[in-house]
């Protein structure tokens, strides 16, 4: 069984009762999986995604509304969140960024007892809510060497929890890994994400890279010496930015105490927060 800590929804507001963000920017920031359409639904809010040229992937490539699917992880920036008159929350999106955690081959087939697979050697936990697309028969029909894209949450200790797994019809030129850095070594040009090692001889270890930071890697399709050779690396500055309201749905990715922790790499100052029992 996974040992993940799950934070259902962290709500940070700049006025009235919530955890102070310190921001004065208008609008909202919401991060979480897509749970519905008719406008895109994230973290219980309905966001009008008809904005022109506002949808992009993690590399900044423009995407269309037709590329959005159930279970995909997205970061949404919007105007102020309002009430739709029936208790629901609505806003107009100004930016929608979709991001996946892994793109590569299945390296361990579905384990029924533990409800998990491995992708690029990383354990991937499935839940009853995980969407499995492009596979007749679902996750149990995935086979070793099937190339899949995994959307979801990552945490350093246990790997990943999938909100969506999508089988690719063709193999890409490079695989992708997104996660939390461990043990960057500038002399050896190596680092670790989860249970896998990475060789940064081609790119070098970026200046300022340290433990707990999140990165996106493109890696070659074959390991060398037990490590994945990295062809590009991008450091992610995970922040809710300067907004009046922010919501982050996901896993606790770093924990100091109940007042200082991170959710999906976004740091939370909860000193003034009122937490539910338990």
Short mmCIF file of C-alpha atoms in Angstrom, two decimals:
data_model
loop_
_atom_site.label_atom_id
_atom_site.label_comp_id
_atom_site.label_asym_id
_atom_site.label_seq_id
_atom_site.Cartn_x
_atom_site.Cartn_y
_atom_site.Cartn_z
CA UNK A 1 0.00 0.00 0.00
CA UNK A 2 1.18 3.50 -0.73
CA UNK A 3 2.29 5.70 2.16
CA UNK A 4 1.29 8.97 0.49
CA UNK A 5 -0.25 11.77 2.52
CA UNK A 6 -3.16 13.27 0.63
CA UNK A 7 -4.20 16.91 0.96
CA UNK A 8 -7.69 17.06 -0.55
CA UNK A 9 -7.76 20.77 -1.42
CA UNK A 10 -5.57 23.49 0.06
CA UNK A 11 -7.34 26.84 -0.25
CA UNK A 12 -5.18 29.94 0.09
CA UNK A 13 -6.89 33.32 0.06
CA UNK A 14 -5.58 36.84 0.34
CA UNK A 15 -8.55 38.15 2.25
CA UNK A 16 -10.98 36.86 4.82
CA UNK A 17 -10.27 33.80 6.90
CA UNK A 18 -7.83 31.78 4.79
CA UNK A 19 -4.07 31.42 4.73
CA UNK A 20 -2.51 34.69 3.64
CA UNK A 21 -0.76 34.53 0.25
CA UNK A 22 0.57 38.07 0.57
CA UNK A 23 -0.49 38.70 -3.02
CA UNK A 24 -2.46 41.56 -4.46
CA UNK A 25 -2.93 40.20 -8.00
CA UNK A 26 -6.47 39.80 -9.22
CA UNK A 27 -8.01 36.46 -10.02
CA UNK A 28 -7.24 32.91 -9.01
CA UNK A 29 -4.81 30.03 -9.47
CA UNK A 30 -6.06 26.43 -9.30
CA UNK A 31 -4.03 23.25 -9.68
CA UNK A 32 -5.53 19.76 -9.90
CA UNK A 33 -6.91 17.04 -12.20
CA UNK A 34 -9.72 17.69 -14.68
CA UNK A 35 -12.87 16.08 -13.29
CA UNK A 36 -15.46 17.23 -15.83
CA UNK A 37 -16.33 19.35 -18.85
CA UNK A 38 -18.95 21.77 -20.13
CA UNK A 39 -16.21 24.29 -19.36
CA UNK A 40 -13.28 22.58 -17.69
CA UNK A 41 -13.88 21.49 -14.06
CA UNK A 42 -10.89 21.54 -11.68
CA UNK A 43 -10.98 21.37 -7.85
CA UNK A 44 -14.74 21.71 -7.90
CA UNK A 45 -14.71 24.95 -9.91
CA UNK A 46 -16.01 25.41 -13.45
CA UNK A 47 -13.67 27.43 -15.68
CA UNK A 48 -14.68 28.77 -19.09
CA UNK A 49 -11.81 27.59 -21.32
CA UNK A 50 -12.93 29.30 -24.53
CA UNK A 51 -10.09 31.83 -24.26
CA UNK A 52 -8.06 32.24 -27.45
CA UNK A 53 -4.55 30.71 -27.42
CA UNK A 54 -4.50 30.29 -23.64
CA UNK A 55 -4.02 26.51 -23.46
CA UNK A 56 -0.45 25.18 -23.46
CA UNK A 57 1.64 22.23 -22.30
CA UNK A 58 4.58 22.20 -19.89
CA UNK A 59 6.98 23.23 -22.68
CA UNK A 60 4.86 26.24 -23.66
CA UNK A 61 3.54 24.63 -26.87
CA UNK A 62 0.04 25.82 -27.77
CA UNK A 63 -2.68 23.21 -27.36
CA UNK A 64 -6.40 23.21 -28.12
CA UNK A 65 -9.48 22.58 -26.00
CA UNK A 66 -9.80 19.25 -27.80
CA UNK A 67 -6.53 18.11 -26.18
CA UNK A 68 -7.99 18.33 -22.67
CA UNK A 69 -9.12 15.02 -21.18
CA UNK A 70 -10.50 13.68 -17.89
CA UNK A 71 -7.78 13.10 -15.31
CA UNK A 72 -5.19 15.38 -16.90
CA UNK A 73 -3.37 17.56 -14.39
CA UNK A 74 -3.72 21.26 -15.16
CA UNK A 75 -2.74 24.61 -13.72
CA UNK A 76 -5.47 27.19 -14.32
CA UNK A 77 -5.15 30.95 -13.98
CA UNK A 78 -8.44 32.80 -14.12
CA UNK A 79 -10.39 35.88 -13.29
CA UNK A 80 -12.11 36.10 -9.89
CA UNK A 81 -14.07 32.99 -8.88
CA UNK A 82 -17.76 33.77 -8.42
CA UNK A 83 -21.00 32.01 -7.51
CA UNK A 84 -23.10 30.61 -10.35
CA UNK A 85 -26.31 31.19 -8.40
CA UNK A 86 -26.77 27.56 -7.38
CA UNK A 87 -23.83 27.16 -5.02
CA UNK A 88 -21.31 26.31 -7.72
CA UNK A 89 -18.11 28.22 -8.43
CA UNK A 90 -17.35 29.71 -11.84
CA UNK A 91 -14.60 31.78 -13.44
CA UNK A 92 -13.13 32.54 -16.85
CA UNK A 93 -9.74 30.96 -17.52
CA UNK A 94 -6.96 33.18 -18.81
CA UNK A 95 -4.35 30.40 -18.95
CA UNK A 96 -4.58 26.60 -18.83
CA UNK A 97 -1.33 24.62 -18.58
CA UNK A 98 -1.48 20.82 -18.83
CA UNK A 99 1.38 18.79 -17.39
CA UNK A 100 2.18 15.08 -17.18
CA UNK A 101 4.59 13.31 -14.85
CA UNK A 102 5.94 10.46 -16.97
CA UNK A 103 6.14 9.52 -20.64
CA UNK A 104 7.78 6.20 -21.37
CA UNK A 105 7.47 2.43 -21.40
CA UNK A 106 5.67 0.25 -18.89
CA UNK A 107 8.46 -1.63 -17.10
CA UNK A 108 6.26 -3.67 -14.76
CA UNK A 109 2.79 -4.88 -15.72
CA UNK A 110 -0.28 -4.26 -13.58
CA UNK A 111 -0.04 -5.70 -10.07
CA UNK A 112 -3.63 -6.53 -9.13
CA UNK A 113 -2.97 -6.93 -5.41
CA UNK A 114 -1.33 -3.51 -5.08
CA UNK A 115 -3.12 -1.78 -8.00
CA UNK A 116 0.05 -0.39 -9.52
CA UNK A 117 2.38 -0.54 -12.50
CA UNK A 118 5.88 0.78 -13.13
CA UNK A 119 6.76 3.28 -15.86
CA UNK A 120 10.41 4.08 -16.62
CA UNK A 121 11.16 2.03 -13.50
CA UNK A 122 9.06 4.34 -11.31
CA UNK A 123 6.15 2.89 -9.27
CA UNK A 124 2.77 4.30 -10.34
CA UNK A 125 -0.19 3.78 -8.01
CA UNK A 126 -3.69 3.57 -9.50
CA UNK A 127 -6.86 4.50 -7.61
CA UNK A 128 -10.55 3.88 -8.39
CA UNK A 129 -10.62 7.38 -9.89
CA UNK A 130 -7.67 6.82 -12.28
CA UNK A 131 -8.71 7.23 -15.92
CA UNK A 132 -7.08 4.65 -18.23
CA UNK A 133 -7.43 5.62 -21.90
CA UNK A 134 -6.52 3.83 -25.11
CA UNK A 135 -6.42 0.39 -23.50
CA UNK A 136 -9.24 -2.08 -24.09
CA UNK A 137 -9.64 -3.87 -20.76
CA UNK A 138 -8.10 -1.08 -18.69
CA UNK A 139 -4.88 -1.14 -16.68
CA UNK A 140 -4.85 -4.94 -16.43
CA UNK A 141 -4.34 -5.08 -20.21
CA UNK A 142 -1.21 -2.90 -20.17
CA UNK A 143 1.90 -4.84 -21.15
CA UNK A 144 5.60 -4.31 -20.56
CA UNK A 145 7.05 -1.96 -23.23
CA UNK A 146 3.69 -0.27 -23.91
CA UNK A 147 4.47 3.46 -24.07
CA UNK A 148 2.18 5.48 -21.80
CA UNK A 149 1.80 9.03 -20.53
CA UNK A 150 1.03 9.37 -16.82
CA UNK A 151 -0.74 12.37 -15.31
CA UNK A 152 -1.01 12.67 -11.55
CA UNK A 153 0.82 13.48 -8.34
CA UNK A 154 4.41 12.74 -7.40
CA UNK A 155 6.14 12.41 -4.04
CA UNK A 156 9.77 11.58 -3.41
CA UNK A 157 9.28 8.49 -1.25
CA UNK A 158 6.71 6.36 -3.09
CA UNK A 159 6.71 7.45 -6.70
CA UNK A 160 3.51 8.57 -8.38
CA UNK A 161 -0.27 8.39 -8.00
CA UNK A 162 -1.97 8.43 -11.41
CA UNK A 163 -5.05 10.49 -12.19
CA UNK A 164 -4.82 9.49 -15.87
CA UNK A 165 -2.83 6.90 -17.86
CA UNK A 166 -2.93 7.22 -21.63
CA UNK A 167 -1.33 4.69 -23.99
CA UNK A 168 0.60 6.22 -26.87
CA UNK A 169 0.20 4.73 -30.33
CA UNK A 170 3.80 5.44 -31.29
CA UNK A 171 7.04 5.74 -29.37
CA UNK A 172 8.47 9.28 -28.93
CA UNK A 173 12.06 10.27 -29.75
CA UNK A 174 12.72 10.85 -26.05
CA UNK A 175 11.02 9.97 -22.77
CA UNK A 176 9.93 12.48 -20.12
CA UNK A 177 10.17 12.54 -16.32
CA UNK A 178 8.86 15.20 -13.94
CA UNK A 179 9.62 14.98 -10.25
CA UNK A 180 11.52 15.92 -7.14
CA UNK A 181 15.32 16.10 -7.19
CA UNK A 182 17.48 14.02 -4.88
CA UNK A 183 21.28 13.92 -4.49
CA UNK A 184 22.44 16.20 -7.34
CA UNK A 185 26.18 15.61 -7.82
CA UNK A 186 27.99 18.24 -9.89
CA UNK A 187 31.23 16.29 -9.97
CA UNK A 188 29.65 13.10 -11.28
CA UNK A 189 26.85 14.88 -13.21
CA UNK A 190 24.20 12.65 -11.68
CA UNK A 191 20.98 12.98 -9.73
CA UNK A 192 17.98 10.89 -8.69
CA UNK A 193 14.22 11.18 -9.01
CA UNK A 194 12.31 8.57 -7.07
CA UNK A 195 14.02 5.19 -7.45
CA UNK A 196 15.78 6.03 -10.73
CA UNK A 197 19.18 7.57 -11.42
CA UNK A 198 19.89 10.10 -14.17
CA UNK A 199 23.10 10.98 -16.04
CA UNK A 200 23.46 14.71 -16.80
CA UNK A 201 26.79 14.50 -18.62
CA UNK A 202 25.28 16.10 -21.75
CA UNK A 203 23.52 18.96 -19.98
CA UNK A 204 25.44 19.32 -16.73
CA UNK A 205 23.72 19.89 -13.39
CA UNK A 206 21.96 23.29 -13.63
CA UNK A 207 23.26 26.04 -11.39
CA UNK A 208 21.24 26.34 -8.21
CA UNK A 209 19.67 22.88 -8.49
CA UNK A 210 19.19 21.35 -5.06
CA UNK A 211 17.25 18.68 -3.19
CA UNK A 212 13.44 18.99 -3.15
CA UNK A 213 13.26 21.14 -6.28
CA UNK A 214 11.05 19.92 -9.12
CA UNK A 215 12.43 19.41 -12.61
CA UNK A 216 11.24 18.26 -16.03
CA UNK A 217 13.65 15.98 -17.87
CA UNK A 218 13.80 14.67 -21.40
CA UNK A 219 15.83 11.46 -21.43
CA UNK A 220 17.11 9.03 -24.05
CA UNK A 221 15.11 5.88 -24.67
CA UNK A 222 17.82 3.50 -23.39
CA UNK A 223 19.57 3.45 -20.03
CA UNK A 224 23.37 3.56 -19.90
CA UNK A 225 25.13 2.10 -16.89
CA UNK A 226 21.83 1.85 -15.00
CA UNK A 227 20.98 5.55 -15.45
CA UNK A 228 18.77 7.45 -17.90
CA UNK A 229 20.88 9.87 -20.02
CA UNK A 230 19.33 13.36 -19.84
CA UNK A 231 19.06 15.44 -23.01
CA UNK A 232 17.34 18.47 -21.49
CA UNK A 233 16.43 19.69 -18.02
CA UNK A 234 14.12 22.49 -16.86
CA UNK A 235 13.79 23.60 -13.24
CA UNK A 236 10.19 24.30 -12.21
CA UNK A 237 9.41 27.21 -9.92
CA UNK A 238 6.23 25.85 -8.39
CA UNK A 239 4.27 28.74 -6.97
CA UNK A 240 0.68 29.93 -6.87
CA UNK A 241 1.98 33.32 -8.00
CA UNK A 242 0.42 36.66 -7.17
CA UNK A 243 -3.31 35.97 -7.03
CA UNK A 244 -6.18 36.80 -4.68
CA UNK A 245 -7.05 33.12 -4.30
CA UNK A 246 -5.25 29.84 -4.93
CA UNK A 247 -6.25 26.21 -4.62
CA UNK A 248 -3.87 23.27 -4.90
CA UNK A 249 -5.17 19.72 -4.90
CA UNK A 250 -2.65 16.93 -4.47
CA UNK A 251 -0.10 15.14 -2.33
CA UNK A 252 2.06 16.52 0.44
CA UNK A 253 5.44 16.50 -1.29
CA UNK A 254 7.48 17.89 1.62
CA UNK A 255 6.63 18.07 5.32
CA UNK A 256 8.32 19.91 8.17
CA UNK A 257 5.31 20.19 10.47
CA UNK A 258 1.60 20.99 10.32
CA UNK A 259 2.40 24.67 9.78
CA UNK A 260 5.09 24.27 7.10
CA UNK A 261 4.73 21.86 4.20
CA UNK A 262 4.36 21.67 0.43
CA UNK A 263 1.58 20.32 -1.79
CA UNK A 264 2.73 19.27 -5.27
CA UNK A 265 5.86 21.35 -4.66
CA UNK A 266 3.90 24.52 -3.79
CA UNK A 267 5.03 25.76 -0.38
CA UNK A 268 2.25 26.33 2.16
CA UNK A 269 2.52 28.59 5.23
CA UNK A 270 -0.28 27.20 7.41
CA UNK A 271 0.60 28.97 10.66
CA UNK A 272 -2.72 30.83 10.68
CA UNK A 273 -4.81 28.08 9.11
CA UNK A 274 -7.63 26.22 10.83
CA UNK A 275 -7.24 22.54 9.94
CA UNK A 276 -10.10 20.01 10.09
CA UNK A 277 -10.00 17.40 12.83
CA UNK A 278 -7.52 14.64 11.97
#
